[in-house]
PDB file of C-alpha atoms in Angstrom:
ATOM      1  CA  MET J 290     291.821 182.518 113.233  1.00 82.00           C
ATOM      2  CA  PRO J 291     290.990 186.242 113.245  1.00 86.00           C
ATOM      3  CA  THR J 292     287.265 186.659 114.070  1.00 87.00           C
ATOM      4  CA  VAL J 293     284.644 189.356 114.825  1.00 88.00           C
ATOM      5  CA  ASP J 294     281.573 188.126 116.554  1.00 88.00           C
ATOM      6  CA  SER J 295     278.882 189.238 119.008  1.00 93.00           C
ATOM      7  CA  ASP J 296     278.678 188.152 122.614  1.00 96.00           C
ATOM      8  CA  ASN J 297     276.396 185.187 122.188  1.00 97.00           C
ATOM      9  CA  PHE J 298     276.603 184.135 125.826  1.00 98.00           C
ATOM     10  CA  ALA J 299     275.672 187.595 127.210  1.00 98.00           C
ATOM     11  CA  GLY J 300     272.913 187.939 124.604  1.00 98.00           C
ATOM     12  CA  ALA J 301     271.363 184.621 125.742  1.00 98.00           C
ATOM     13  CA  LEU J 302     271.560 185.851 129.354  1.00 98.00           C
ATOM     14  CA  LEU J 303     269.722 189.020 128.289  1.00 98.00           C
ATOM     15  CA  ALA J 304     267.037 187.023 126.518  1.00 98.00           C
ATOM     16  CA  THR J 305     266.438 184.512 129.250  1.00 98.00           C
ATOM     17  CA  ASN J 306     266.633 187.058 132.041  1.00 98.00           C
ATOM     18  CA  TYR J 307     264.013 189.097 130.225  1.00 98.00           C
ATOM     19  CA  LEU J 308     261.635 186.156 130.148  1.00 98.00           C
ATOM     20  CA  LEU J 309     262.392 185.407 133.791  1.00 98.00           C
ATOM     21  CA  SER J 310     261.678 189.062 134.697  1.00 98.00           C
ATOM     22  CA  LEU J 311     258.250 188.667 133.108  1.00 98.00           C
ATOM     23  CA  GLY J 312     257.579 185.771 135.510  1.00 98.00           C
ATOM     24  CA  HIS J 313     258.082 182.837 133.162  1.00 98.00           C
ATOM     25  CA  ARG J 314     259.588 179.719 134.655  1.00 98.00           C
ATOM     26  CA  ARG J 315     258.695 177.027 132.075  1.00 98.00           C
ATOM     27  CA  ILE J 316     261.021 178.380 129.451  1.00 98.00           C
ATOM     28  CA  GLY J 317     261.877 176.335 126.411  1.00 98.00           C
ATOM     29  CA  HIS J 318     265.023 176.743 124.354  1.00 98.00           C
ATOM     30  CA  ILE J 319     265.257 175.896 120.677  1.00 98.00           C
ATOM     31  CA  SER J 320     269.004 175.802 120.039  1.00 96.00           C
ATOM     32  CA  GLY J 321     270.969 176.009 116.863  1.00 93.00           C
ATOM     33  CA  ARG J 322     273.277 173.521 115.346  1.00 91.00           C
ATOM     34  CA  PRO J 323     275.400 171.793 118.052  1.00 91.00           C
ATOM     35  CA  ASP J 324     278.544 172.122 115.924  1.00 93.00           C
ATOM     36  CA  LEU J 325     278.420 175.928 115.979  1.00 94.00           C
ATOM     37  CA  GLU J 326     280.059 177.814 118.802  1.00 94.00           C
ATOM     38  CA  SER J 327     277.392 180.519 118.675  1.00 94.00           C
ATOM     39  CA  ALA J 328     274.670 177.935 119.332  1.00 96.00           C
ATOM     40  CA  ARG J 329     276.662 176.384 122.183  1.00 97.00           C
ATOM     41  CA  LEU J 330     277.251 179.785 123.738  1.00 97.00           C
ATOM     42  CA  ARG J 331     273.539 180.741 123.467  1.00 97.00           C
ATOM     43  CA  GLU J 332     272.472 177.530 125.150  1.00 98.00           C
ATOM     44  CA  ALA J 333     275.096 178.037 127.861  1.00 98.00           C
ATOM     45  CA  GLY J 334     273.807 181.610 128.461  1.00 98.00           C
ATOM     46  CA  PHE J 335     270.220 180.242 128.660  1.00 98.00           C
ATOM     47  CA  ARG J 336     271.302 177.629 131.203  1.00 98.00           C
ATOM     48  CA  LYS J 337     273.340 180.110 133.281  1.00 98.00           C
ATOM     49  CA  ALA J 338     270.469 182.630 133.503  1.00 98.00           C
ATOM     50  CA  MET J 339     268.108 179.849 134.640  1.00 98.00           C
ATOM     51  CA  ALA J 340     270.597 178.591 137.236  1.00 98.00           C
ATOM     52  CA  ASP J 341     271.341 182.123 138.524  1.00 98.00           C
ATOM     53  CA  ALA J 342     267.534 182.588 138.952  1.00 98.00           C
ATOM     54  CA  GLY J 343     267.296 179.247 140.862  1.00 98.00           C
ATOM     55  CA  VAL J 344     265.019 177.822 138.104  1.00 98.00           C
ATOM     56  CA  ALA J 345     265.727 174.249 137.125  1.00 97.00           C
ATOM     57  CA  VAL J 346     265.932 173.668 133.363  1.00 98.00           C
ATOM     58  CA  ASP J 347     263.355 171.074 132.267  1.00 97.00           C
ATOM     59  CA  GLU J 348     265.449 169.151 129.761  1.00 97.00           C
ATOM     60  CA  ARG J 349     262.304 168.161 127.790  1.00 97.00           C
ATOM     61  CA  LEU J 350     261.987 171.884 126.931  1.00 98.00           C
ATOM     62  CA  VAL J 351     265.481 172.124 125.467  1.00 97.00           C
ATOM     63  CA  ARG J 352     265.605 170.955 121.821  1.00 96.00           C
ATOM     64  CA  VAL J 353     267.844 171.402 118.718  1.00 95.00           C
ATOM     65  CA  GLY J 354     266.216 173.476 116.075  1.00 93.00           C
ATOM     66  CA  GLY J 355     269.274 173.816 113.832  1.00 89.00           C
ATOM     67  CA  PHE J 356     268.844 177.596 113.043  1.00 89.00           C
ATOM     68  CA  ARG J 357     266.556 176.661 110.096  1.00 87.00           C
ATOM     69  CA  ILE J 358     262.856 177.418 109.610  1.00 88.00           C
ATOM     70  CA  GLU J 359     261.949 173.853 108.684  1.00 89.00           C
ATOM     71  CA  SER J 360     263.746 172.094 111.520  1.00 91.00           C
ATOM     72  CA  ALA J 361     262.703 174.722 114.063  1.00 95.00           C
ATOM     73  CA  ALA J 362     259.060 174.167 113.054  1.00 96.00           C
ATOM     74  CA  GLY J 363     259.210 170.491 113.920  1.00 96.00           C
ATOM     75  CA  THR J 364     260.976 171.201 117.193  1.00 97.00           C
ATOM     76  CA  ALA J 365     258.455 173.930 118.133  1.00 97.00           C
ATOM     77  CA  ALA J 366     255.602 171.545 117.322  1.00 97.00           C
ATOM     78  CA  GLU J 367     257.132 168.962 119.672  1.00 97.00           C
ATOM     79  CA  LEU J 368     257.527 171.530 122.489  1.00 97.00           C
ATOM     80  CA  LEU J 369     254.064 172.935 122.119  1.00 98.00           C
ATOM     81  CA  ALA J 370     252.489 169.449 122.099  1.00 97.00           C
ATOM     82  CA  LEU J 371     253.952 168.572 125.474  1.00 97.00           C
ATOM     83  CA  PRO J 372     251.422 168.245 128.370  1.00 94.00           C
ATOM     84  CA  GLY J 373     253.380 170.814 130.378  1.00 93.00           C
ATOM     85  CA  ARG J 374     254.296 173.003 127.431  1.00 97.00           C
ATOM     86  CA  PRO J 375     256.486 176.019 127.931  1.00 98.00           C
ATOM     87  CA  THR J 376     254.984 179.443 128.639  1.00 98.00           C
ATOM     88  CA  ALA J 377     257.881 181.061 126.809  1.00 98.00           C
ATOM     89  CA  ILE J 378     260.462 180.040 124.274  1.00 98.00           C
ATOM     90  CA  PHE J 379     263.943 181.496 123.680  1.00 98.00           C
ATOM     91  CA  ALA J 380     264.819 180.532 120.114  1.00 98.00           C
ATOM     92  CA  GLY J 381     268.439 180.503 119.121  1.00 96.00           C
ATOM     93  CA  ASN J 382     267.856 182.754 116.156  1.00 97.00           C
ATOM     94  CA  ASP J 383     265.035 184.898 114.744  1.00 97.00           C
ATOM     95  CA  LEU J 384     264.156 182.501 111.954  1.00 96.00           C
ATOM     96  CA  SER J 385     263.544 179.801 114.525  1.00 97.00           C
ATOM     97  CA  ALA J 386     261.506 182.222 116.606  1.00 98.00           C
ATOM     98  CA  ILE J 387     259.385 183.277 113.641  1.00 97.00           C
ATOM     99  CA  SER J 388     258.860 179.600 112.812  1.00 97.00           C
ATOM    100  CA  THR J 389     257.830 178.952 116.436  1.00 98.00           C
ATOM    101  CA  MET J 390     255.290 181.778 116.194  1.00 98.00           C
ATOM    102  CA  ASP J 391     253.826 180.277 113.033  1.00 98.00           C
ATOM    103  CA  VAL J 392     253.551 176.847 114.641  1.00 98.00           C
ATOM    104  CA  ALA J 393     251.900 178.320 117.682  1.00 98.00           C
ATOM    105  CA  ARG J 394     249.330 180.145 115.527  1.00 98.00           C
ATOM    106  CA  SER J 395     248.659 176.943 113.528  1.00 98.00           C
ATOM    107  CA  ILE J 396     247.589 175.076 116.710  1.00 97.00           C
ATOM    108  CA  GLY J 397     245.445 177.880 118.013  1.00 98.00           C
ATOM    109  CA  LEU J 398     247.913 179.594 120.424  1.00 98.00           C
ATOM    110  CA  THR J 399     248.259 183.358 120.422  1.00 98.00           C
ATOM    111  CA  VAL J 400     251.642 185.040 120.811  1.00 98.00           C
ATOM    112  CA  PRO J 401     252.117 186.608 123.295  1.00 98.00           C
ATOM    113  CA  ASP J 402     248.911 185.831 125.210  1.00 97.00           C
ATOM    114  CA  ASP J 403     249.430 182.046 125.289  1.00 98.00           C
ATOM    115  CA  LEU J 404     253.181 181.918 124.525  1.00 98.00           C
ATOM    116  CA  SER J 405     255.931 184.452 124.761  1.00 98.00           C
ATOM    117  CA  VAL J 406     258.713 184.114 122.123  1.00 98.00           C
ATOM    118  CA  ILE J 407     262.092 185.806 121.913  1.00 98.00           C
ATOM    119  CA  GLY J 408     264.689 185.379 119.180  1.00 98.00           C
ATOM    120  CA  PHE J 409     268.337 186.328 118.490  1.00 97.00           C
ATOM    121  CA  ASP J 410     269.897 188.332 115.635  1.00 95.00           C
ATOM    122  CA  ASN J 411     267.415 191.144 114.933  1.00 96.00           C
ATOM    123  CA  VAL J 412     266.989 190.284 111.223  1.00 95.00           C
ATOM    124  CA  PRO J 413     264.780 192.668 109.289  1.00 94.00           C
ATOM    125  CA  GLU J 414     261.883 190.150 109.275  1.00 95.00           C
ATOM    126  CA  SER J 415     261.726 190.296 113.079  1.00 96.00           C
ATOM    127  CA  ALA J 416     260.238 193.743 113.065  1.00 96.00           C
ATOM    128  CA  LEU J 417     257.727 192.827 110.306  1.00 97.00           C
ATOM    129  CA  VAL J 418     256.055 189.694 111.670  1.00 97.00           C
ATOM    130  CA  ILE J 419     252.866 189.905 113.676  1.00 96.00           C
ATOM    131  CA  PRO J 420     253.345 190.495 116.510  1.00 98.00           C
ATOM    132  CA  PRO J 421     256.776 192.071 116.036  1.00 98.00           C
ATOM    133  CA  LEU J 422     259.469 189.788 117.564  1.00 98.00           C
ATOM    134  CA  THR J 423     261.342 190.656 120.737  1.00 98.00           C
ATOM    135  CA  THR J 424     264.983 189.770 120.000  1.00 98.00           C
ATOM    136  CA  ILE J 425     268.608 190.155 120.765  1.00 98.00           C
ATOM    137  CA  MET J 426     270.381 192.507 118.380  1.00 97.00           C
ATOM    138  CA  GLN J 427     273.804 191.723 117.014  1.00 92.00           C
ATOM    139  CA  PRO J 428     275.570 194.865 115.752  1.00 89.00           C
ATOM    140  CA  LEU J 429     275.957 193.525 112.202  1.00 82.00           C
ATOM    141  CA  GLN J 430     277.112 196.783 110.604  1.00 87.00           C
ATOM    142  CA  ARG J 431     279.671 197.345 113.327  1.00 89.00           C
ATOM    143  CA  MET J 432     280.802 193.700 113.039  1.00 85.00           C
ATOM    144  CA  GLY J 433     281.404 194.252 109.300  1.00 89.00           C
ATOM    145  CA  ALA J 434     283.321 197.488 109.917  1.00 91.00           C
ATOM    146  CA  GLU J 435     285.452 195.864 112.627  1.00 89.00           C
ATOM    147  CA  ALA J 436     286.202 192.935 110.332  1.00 90.00           C
ATOM    148  CA  LEU J 437     287.342 195.285 107.596  1.00 92.00           C
ATOM    149  CA  ARG J 438     289.629 197.207 110.031  1.00 89.00           C
ATOM    150  CA  LEU J 439     291.033 193.925 111.307  1.00 88.00           C
ATOM    151  CA  LEU J 440     291.755 192.747 107.747  1.00 91.00           C
ATOM    152  CA  VAL J 441     293.453 196.053 106.893  1.00 94.00           C
ATOM    153  CA  ASP J 442     295.588 195.893 110.013  1.00 88.00           C
ATOM    154  CA  LEU J 443     296.565 192.293 109.375  1.00 88.00           C
ATOM    155  CA  ILE J 444     297.594 193.101 105.811  1.00 92.00           C
ATOM    156  CA  GLY J 445     299.515 196.133 107.110  1.00 93.00           C
ATOM    157  CA  GLY J 446     301.351 194.042 109.698  1.00 91.00           C
ATOM    158  CA  VAL J 447     299.796 195.927 112.687  1.00 90.00           C
ATOM    159  CA  GLU J 448     299.878 193.839 115.825  1.00 87.00           C
ATOM    160  CA  ARG J 449     296.514 193.726 117.549  1.00 84.00           C
ATOM    161  CA  ASP J 450     293.974 191.437 119.145  1.00 84.00           C
ATOM    162  CA  THR J 451     292.663 189.179 116.380  1.00 83.00           C
ATOM    163  CA  HIS J 452     289.403 188.300 118.168  1.00 88.00           C
ATOM    164  CA  ILE J 453     286.835 191.087 118.571  1.00 92.00           C
ATOM    165  CA  ARG J 454     283.644 190.325 120.501  1.00 92.00           C
ATOM    166  CA  LEU J 455     280.947 193.001 120.390  1.00 93.00           C
ATOM    167  CA  PRO J 456     278.069 193.548 122.825  1.00 96.00           C
ATOM    168  CA  THR J 457     274.507 192.496 122.089  1.00 97.00           C
ATOM    169  CA  GLU J 458     271.328 194.367 123.007  1.00 97.00           C
ATOM    170  CA  LEU J 459     267.760 193.486 123.938  1.00 98.00           C
ATOM    171  CA  VAL J 460     265.170 194.796 121.487  1.00 98.00           C
ATOM    172  CA  ILE J 461     261.722 194.702 123.126  1.00 98.00           C
ATOM    173  CA  ARG J 462     258.821 194.423 120.785  1.00 98.00           C
ATOM    174  CA  SER J 463     255.445 192.688 121.175  1.00 98.00           C
ATOM    175  CA  SER J 464     256.040 188.949 121.268  1.00 98.00           C
ATOM    176  CA  CYS J 465     256.507 188.680 125.012  1.00 98.00           C
ATOM    177  CA  ARG J 466     254.247 189.488 127.927  1.00 98.00           C
ATOM    178  CA  PRO J 467     254.193 188.871 131.678  1.00 98.00           C
ATOM    179  CA  TYR J 468     253.256 185.330 132.728  1.00 96.00           C
ATOM    180  CA  ARG J 469     249.876 185.082 134.406  1.00 86.00           C
TER     181      ARG J 469
END
């Protein structure tokens, strides 16, 4: 099936490596739906970055959030109630990250002083929340343009690669800080 997507694996590496560079080692991951390749690749990138850094993944800190605000809120509440709660959370998408920030605030934690949070997608809301969310940007406009070019080429009978994977980029805002 012809597809245009972003490099979910590399984006997750970027996100996790950023948290690791800030000194975090107890990093939680709120994943998306397990039936989605993007969610699987983001979790795989998280695990690879942790392994490359020599940091064991605490499986209690890896939970399915489903890419939805409601389900991510329950997952975030579970993670933040643990006796050895994470110092940072990589959420599989921005909506889950924003939900995590809301849950943290509701239990008296301050982002980023008590908990660093990073998301994935760079949806418009990510720049508007307080504090603004550090995230991984998918080049959505370029993805749309590439999809249109791919469609036109397919209709025109042009032979070409039918899978286009575009790079992601780290957008540093204010929701993460060095671990202390």
